[in-house]
CSV table of C-alpha atoms in Angstrom, one decimal:
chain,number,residue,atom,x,y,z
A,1,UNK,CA,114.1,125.2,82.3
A,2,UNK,CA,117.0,126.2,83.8
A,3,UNK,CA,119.0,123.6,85.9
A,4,UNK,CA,117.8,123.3,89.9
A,5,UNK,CA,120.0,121.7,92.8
A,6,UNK,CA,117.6,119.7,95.6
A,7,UNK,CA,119.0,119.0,98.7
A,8,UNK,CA,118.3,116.2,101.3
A,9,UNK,CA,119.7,115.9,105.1
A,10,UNK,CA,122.3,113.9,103.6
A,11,UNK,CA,123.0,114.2,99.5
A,12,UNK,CA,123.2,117.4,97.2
A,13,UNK,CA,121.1,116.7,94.0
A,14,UNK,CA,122.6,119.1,90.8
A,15,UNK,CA,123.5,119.2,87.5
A,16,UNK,CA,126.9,117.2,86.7
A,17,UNK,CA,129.7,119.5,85.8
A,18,UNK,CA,132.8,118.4,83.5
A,19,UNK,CA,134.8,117.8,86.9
A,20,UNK,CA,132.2,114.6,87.5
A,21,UNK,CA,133.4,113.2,84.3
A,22,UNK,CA,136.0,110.1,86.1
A,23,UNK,CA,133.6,109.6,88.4
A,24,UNK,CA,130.5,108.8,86.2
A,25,UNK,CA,132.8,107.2,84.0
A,26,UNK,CA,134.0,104.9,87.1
A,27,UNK,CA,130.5,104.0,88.0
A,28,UNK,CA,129.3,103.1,85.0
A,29,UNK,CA,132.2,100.4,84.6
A,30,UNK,CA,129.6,98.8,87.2
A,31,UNK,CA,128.2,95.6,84.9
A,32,UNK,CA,124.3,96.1,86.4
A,33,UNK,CA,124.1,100.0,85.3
A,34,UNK,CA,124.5,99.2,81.8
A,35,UNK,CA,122.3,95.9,82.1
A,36,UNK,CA,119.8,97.6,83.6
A,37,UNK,CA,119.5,101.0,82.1
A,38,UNK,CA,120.0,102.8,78.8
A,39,UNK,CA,123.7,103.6,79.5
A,40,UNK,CA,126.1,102.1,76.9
A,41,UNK,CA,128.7,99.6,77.0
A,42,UNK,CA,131.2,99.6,77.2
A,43,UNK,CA,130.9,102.5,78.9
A,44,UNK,CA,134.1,104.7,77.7
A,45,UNK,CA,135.4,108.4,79.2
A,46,UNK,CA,133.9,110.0,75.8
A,47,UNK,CA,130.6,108.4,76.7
A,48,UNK,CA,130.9,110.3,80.2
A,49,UNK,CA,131.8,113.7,78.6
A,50,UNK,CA,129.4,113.6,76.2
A,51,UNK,CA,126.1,112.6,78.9
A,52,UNK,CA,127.9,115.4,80.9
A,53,UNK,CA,128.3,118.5,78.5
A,54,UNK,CA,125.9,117.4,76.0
A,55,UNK,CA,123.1,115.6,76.7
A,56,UNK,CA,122.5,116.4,80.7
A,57,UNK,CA,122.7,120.8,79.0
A,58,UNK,CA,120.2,119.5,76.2
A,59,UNK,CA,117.7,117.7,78.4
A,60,UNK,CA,117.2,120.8,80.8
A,61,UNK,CA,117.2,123.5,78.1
A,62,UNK,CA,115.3,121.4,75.7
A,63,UNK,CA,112.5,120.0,78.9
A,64,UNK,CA,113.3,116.5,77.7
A,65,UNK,CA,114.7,114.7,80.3
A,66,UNK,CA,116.1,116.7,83.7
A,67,UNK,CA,119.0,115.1,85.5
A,68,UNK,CA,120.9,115.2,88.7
A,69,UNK,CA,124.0,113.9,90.0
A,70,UNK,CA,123.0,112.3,94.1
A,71,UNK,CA,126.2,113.5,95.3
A,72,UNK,CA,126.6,113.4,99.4
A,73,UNK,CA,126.6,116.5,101.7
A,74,UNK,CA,129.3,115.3,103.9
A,75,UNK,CA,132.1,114.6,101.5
A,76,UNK,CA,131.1,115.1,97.8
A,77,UNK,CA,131.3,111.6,96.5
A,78,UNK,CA,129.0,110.0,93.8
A,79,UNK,CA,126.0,108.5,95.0
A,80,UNK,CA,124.3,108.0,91.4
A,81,UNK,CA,122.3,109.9,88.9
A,82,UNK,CA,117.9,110.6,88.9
A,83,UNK,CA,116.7,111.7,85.9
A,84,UNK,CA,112.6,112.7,85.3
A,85,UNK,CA,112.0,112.0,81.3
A,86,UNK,CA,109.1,112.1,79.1
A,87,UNK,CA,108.5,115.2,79.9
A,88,UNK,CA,106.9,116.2,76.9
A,89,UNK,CA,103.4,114.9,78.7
A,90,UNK,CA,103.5,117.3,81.4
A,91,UNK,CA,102.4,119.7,78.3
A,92,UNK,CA,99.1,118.0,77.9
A,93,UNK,CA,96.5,117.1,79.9
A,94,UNK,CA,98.0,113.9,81.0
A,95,UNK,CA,100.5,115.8,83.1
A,96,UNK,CA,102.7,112.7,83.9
A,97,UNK,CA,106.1,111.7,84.1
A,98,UNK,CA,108.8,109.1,84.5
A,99,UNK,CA,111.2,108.4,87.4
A,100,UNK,CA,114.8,106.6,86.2
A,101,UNK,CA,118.1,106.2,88.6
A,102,UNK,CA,121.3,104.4,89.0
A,103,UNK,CA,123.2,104.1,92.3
A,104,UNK,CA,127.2,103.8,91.8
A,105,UNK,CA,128.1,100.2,93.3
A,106,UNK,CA,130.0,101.4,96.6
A,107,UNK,CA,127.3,103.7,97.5
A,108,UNK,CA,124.1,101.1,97.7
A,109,UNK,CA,122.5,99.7,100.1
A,110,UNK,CA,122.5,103.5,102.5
A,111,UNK,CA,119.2,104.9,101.4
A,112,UNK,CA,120.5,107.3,98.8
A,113,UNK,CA,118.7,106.9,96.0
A,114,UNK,CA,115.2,106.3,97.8
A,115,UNK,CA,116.4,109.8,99.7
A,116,UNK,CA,117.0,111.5,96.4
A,117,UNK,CA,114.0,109.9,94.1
A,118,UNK,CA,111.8,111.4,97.3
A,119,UNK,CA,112.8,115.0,96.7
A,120,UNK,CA,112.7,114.8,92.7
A,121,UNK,CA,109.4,113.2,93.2
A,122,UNK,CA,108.0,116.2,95.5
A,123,UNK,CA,109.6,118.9,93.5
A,124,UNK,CA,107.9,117.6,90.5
A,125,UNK,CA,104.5,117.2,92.0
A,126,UNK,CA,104.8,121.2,93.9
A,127,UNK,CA,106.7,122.8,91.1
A,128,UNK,CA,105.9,120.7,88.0
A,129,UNK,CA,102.4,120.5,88.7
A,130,UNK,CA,103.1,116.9,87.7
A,131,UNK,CA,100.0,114.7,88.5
A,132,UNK,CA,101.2,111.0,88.2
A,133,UNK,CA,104.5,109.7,87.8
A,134,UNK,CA,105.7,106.1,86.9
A,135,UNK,CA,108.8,103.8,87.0
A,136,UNK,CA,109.3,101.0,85.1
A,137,UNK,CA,112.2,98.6,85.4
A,138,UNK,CA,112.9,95.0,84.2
A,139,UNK,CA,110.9,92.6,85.8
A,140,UNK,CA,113.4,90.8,88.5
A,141,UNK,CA,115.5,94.2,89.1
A,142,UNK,CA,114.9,93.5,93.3
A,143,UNK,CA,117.4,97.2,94.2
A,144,UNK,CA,115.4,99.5,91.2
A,145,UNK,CA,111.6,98.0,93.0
A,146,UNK,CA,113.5,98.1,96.6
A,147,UNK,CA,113.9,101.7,95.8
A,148,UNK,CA,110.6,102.9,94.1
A,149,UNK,CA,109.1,101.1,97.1
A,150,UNK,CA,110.3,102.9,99.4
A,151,UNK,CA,109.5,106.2,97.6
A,152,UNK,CA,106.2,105.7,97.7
A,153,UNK,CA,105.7,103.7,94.2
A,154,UNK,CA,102.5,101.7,94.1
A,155,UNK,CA,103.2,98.5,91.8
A,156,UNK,CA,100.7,98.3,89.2
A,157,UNK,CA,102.1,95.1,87.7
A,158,UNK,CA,104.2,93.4,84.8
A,159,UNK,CA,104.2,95.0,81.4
A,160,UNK,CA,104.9,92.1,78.7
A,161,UNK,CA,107.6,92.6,76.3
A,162,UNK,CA,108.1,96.2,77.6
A,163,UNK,CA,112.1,96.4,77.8
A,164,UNK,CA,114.4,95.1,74.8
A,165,UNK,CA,118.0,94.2,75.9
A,166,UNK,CA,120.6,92.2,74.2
A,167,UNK,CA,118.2,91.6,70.9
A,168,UNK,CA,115.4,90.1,73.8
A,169,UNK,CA,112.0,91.5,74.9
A,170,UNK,CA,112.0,91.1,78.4
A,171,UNK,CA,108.7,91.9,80.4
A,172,UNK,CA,108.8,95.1,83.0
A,173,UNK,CA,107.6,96.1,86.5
A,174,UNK,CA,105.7,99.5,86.5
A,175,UNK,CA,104.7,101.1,89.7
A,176,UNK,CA,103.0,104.9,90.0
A,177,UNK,CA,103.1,107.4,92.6
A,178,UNK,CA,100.2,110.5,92.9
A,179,UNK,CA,100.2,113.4,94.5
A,180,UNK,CA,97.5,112.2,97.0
A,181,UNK,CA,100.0,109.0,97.9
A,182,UNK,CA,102.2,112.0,99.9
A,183,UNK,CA,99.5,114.0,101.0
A,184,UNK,CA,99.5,116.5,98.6
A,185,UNK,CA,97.0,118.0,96.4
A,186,UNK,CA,96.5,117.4,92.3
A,187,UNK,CA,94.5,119.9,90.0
A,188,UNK,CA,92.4,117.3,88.2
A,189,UNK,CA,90.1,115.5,90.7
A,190,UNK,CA,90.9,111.2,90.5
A,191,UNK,CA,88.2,108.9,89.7
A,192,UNK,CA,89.3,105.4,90.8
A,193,UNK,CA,88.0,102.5,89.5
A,194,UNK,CA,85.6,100.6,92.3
A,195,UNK,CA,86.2,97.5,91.9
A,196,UNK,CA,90.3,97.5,91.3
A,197,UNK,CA,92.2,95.7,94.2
């Protein structure tokens, strides 16, 4: 697929350019991105180029992973980066896929990234023709639940031994969100369990 920009009231979701290198690279100095996601560390300005002009290019020509930079209407700045991965099931009947973010330090705690993750979320469902997507994050990661929350994420519960970090398996929170959870209508009719709570 060929790389889309969203746009909210207040942010500008698109691809990141070469330009956006310092300022990933200056977010991602952040100790909790790296702890909490699959970015490395240390976290160098040759890791920045290479998620920039490699990787980010690859994803969307590839349909592997899409990503944005959250980048705000009013003066430019780096909010964070949403990503949709495992894309690879939306070719099958399962027609799912995963929801990931990081918010840069100075720019939490305004909404962004529950703003952004909203429109991803609704382009995949009208576009995509995605049917369920999930989000997973280390069990105890209170801003990544605050967040899916707020999207619309309904938690599901703890996966054990989901998430391996620093040579430990650490157990994971997953939520999902449906089509039907924003009003909007899904191809293959949903069967749900009676008895679930």
């Amino acid at each position: 697929m060929d790389p889309i920009e969203l746009t909210t009231d207040r942010l500008l979701l698109r691809p990141f350019a070469p330009a956006d290198a310092d300022a990933v690279h200056t977010a991602c100095q952040d100790p909790d991105i790296p702890r909490y996601t699959s970015v490395p560390s240390p976290y160098t300005p040759e890791d920045a180029r290479t998620f920039i002009e490699e990787t980010c290019p690859a994803g969307w020509r590839d349909d592997t992973i899409y990503t944005w930079g959250v980048f705000t209407r009013e003066d430019g700045r780096l909010a964070g980066s949403m990503c949709l991965v495992r894309l690879a099931q939306l070719r099958s009947p399962e027609r799912q896929a995963e929801l990931g973010y990081w918010t840069a330090k100075d720019q939490r705690g305004r909404g962004y990234t529950a703003e952004a993750a909203r429109a991803v979320v609704r382009w995949a469902f009208e576009t995509l023709c995605v049917e369920r997507i999930e989000w997973y994050a280390e069990a105890g990661n209170e801003g990544s639940r605050a967040v899916a929350l707020k999207t619309g994420f309904r938690m599901e519960g703890v996966m054990r031994s989901k998430i391996v970090y620093g040579g430990t398996r650490r157990d994971a929170w997953i939520g999902s969100l449906l089509p039907s959870d924003l009003g909007l209508p899904t191809a293959a009719p949903y069967l749900p369990f009676p008895g679930r709570g």
